[in-house]
Amino acid sequence: MASQILAAAAGRTAAAARRQAVSLTDAAASRIRQLLEQRQRSYLKLGVKARGCNGLSYTLNYADDKGKFDELVEDKGVKILIDPKALMHVIGTKMDFVDDKLRSEFIFINPNSKGQCGCGESFMTTGSTGATKQSSP
Amino acid sequence: MAPRTLILHRLTAHFAGRIRQNQRLLSSHFYSSTALEEAPSSSSSSSSPNLDGVYMTDTCVQKMKQLQASEAQEKLLRLSVETGGCSGFQYVFDLVDDKTNPDDRVFEKEGVKLVVDNISYDFLKGATVDYVEELIRSAFQVTENPSAVQGCSCKSSFMVKL
């Protein structure tokens, strides 16, 4: 009995943790919703690739199907997929959308990021070295 | 021996052309793309004339026209180079009113003006400004800069060629 309750609780915690892997601001969520409706696609997929001046950079693509190992994150009524290779790098990231006259872009506030490129696209994550510090942009 | 003298001749011609070009640059305050068209391609050894203006793509011009439509005053696109970024220097874009300093350089295309201050201009000769639209961002970018080693792939930071 107790073990069942514990298992259920553990399952819920794990699910909750997964839901919070990446969070979205209202601006990001509404922008994603708008894009998906406009293009009639199912998901946005977040990934990382090794490039840029500081290690990694974020990638965003449309996706119609959830891959077997993709992580599905739902926040503010919007679903995004996270590439499994990217998951450990983006855990805890908050995705925002800024829109001003000169630019409109998704920005990623990543607590694991050790250094950032001027545009914020490239970043490094610490491996397992414990305490991380977010450098000022 | 023969190939070496040939190379020497070509280099001399190239540098002579560059010196002539720089003299022309120094002798005037104000630059526009029309003024640059008057300068003939100097060196015979270079495959494409390296005119030292700052250029805008059609997409960039179109975006500026769009922005201008929703503004009461005339707005200019200011591009400056600042220290920072992961490769030493970074580009900064700004939308400014029509108030330029006397030593700013203004480049115009189809009524759209791009302003570059004198110090930044040294790092921007022959550069091209584009407005790139991707899923992850839509922004003004310097897509080509002969003065820069392609440092940052996100195109906001670069290293200067020595």
CSV table of C-alpha atoms in Angstrom, one decimal, chain A residues 31 35 44 51-54 57-62 97 101-108 116-122, chain B residues 63-64 67 71 75 77 84-87 90 93-95 131 134-140 151-157:
chain,number,residue,atom,x,y,z
A,31,ARG,CA,4.5,33.5,-30.1
A,35,LEU,CA,3.6,30.2,-35.3
A,44,LEU,CA,8.4,23.3,-32.1
A,51,ARG,CA,28.9,25.5,-33.0
A,52,GLY,CA,29.3,29.2,-32.4
A,53,CYS,CA,32.1,30.8,-30.4
A,54,ASN,CA,31.2,29.5,-27.1
A,57,SER,CA,23.9,27.1,-29.8
A,58,TYR,CA,20.2,26.6,-29.7
A,59,THR,CA,18.2,25.4,-32.6
A,60,LEU,CA,14.5,25.7,-33.2
A,61,ASN,CA,12.6,23.8,-35.9
A,62,TYR,CA,9.1,22.8,-36.6
A,97,PHE,CA,10.4,36.0,-26.7
A,101,LYS,CA,11.7,47.4,-33.7
A,102,LEU,CA,15.0,46.0,-34.7
A,103,ARG,CA,14.7,42.4,-33.9
A,104,SER,CA,12.3,39.7,-32.7
A,105,GLU,CA,13.8,36.6,-31.3
A,106,PHE,CA,13.5,33.8,-28.9
A,107,ILE,CA,16.0,34.1,-26.0
A,108,PHE,CA,17.0,31.4,-23.6
A,116,GLN,CA,27.4,33.6,-23.4
A,117,CYS,CA,28.1,35.0,-26.8
A,118,GLY,CA,27.0,38.6,-27.4
A,119,CYS,CA,23.8,37.6,-29.1
A,120,GLY,CA,23.2,34.9,-26.5
A,121,GLU,CA,23.1,32.2,-29.1
A,122,SER,CA,26.2,30.4,-28.1
B,63,LYS,CA,12.6,46.2,-43.6
B,64,MET,CA,13.8,49.8,-43.0
B,67,LEU,CA,9.9,50.5,-40.0
B,71,GLU,CA,7.4,56.4,-37.6
B,75,LYS,CA,14.8,57.2,-38.8
B,77,LEU,CA,19.8,52.7,-39.0
B,84,GLY,CA,32.6,42.6,-26.4
B,85,GLY,CA,31.2,39.3,-27.5
B,86,CYS,CA,33.2,36.2,-27.6
B,87,SER,CA,35.5,37.2,-30.4
B,90,GLN,CA,30.4,43.0,-31.7
B,93,PHE,CA,22.3,48.1,-34.4
B,94,ASP,CA,20.1,51.0,-33.4
B,95,LEU,CA,17.2,53.0,-34.8
B,131,TYR,CA,17.8,41.5,-42.4
B,134,GLU,CA,14.6,32.7,-39.2
B,135,LEU,CA,12.4,30.8,-36.9
B,136,ILE,CA,14.5,31.5,-33.9
B,137,ARG,CA,15.1,35.2,-34.7
B,138,SER,CA,14.6,38.0,-37.2
B,139,ALA,CA,17.2,40.7,-36.9
B,140,PHE,CA,19.6,42.9,-38.7
B,151,GLY,CA,34.5,34.7,-35.4
B,152,CYS,CA,31.0,34.2,-34.1
B,153,SER,CA,28.7,32.2,-36.2
B,154,CYS,CA,25.7,34.0,-34.8
B,155,LYS,CA,27.2,37.0,-36.6
B,156,SER,CA,27.0,39.4,-33.7
B,157,SER,CA,30.6,39.1,-32.7
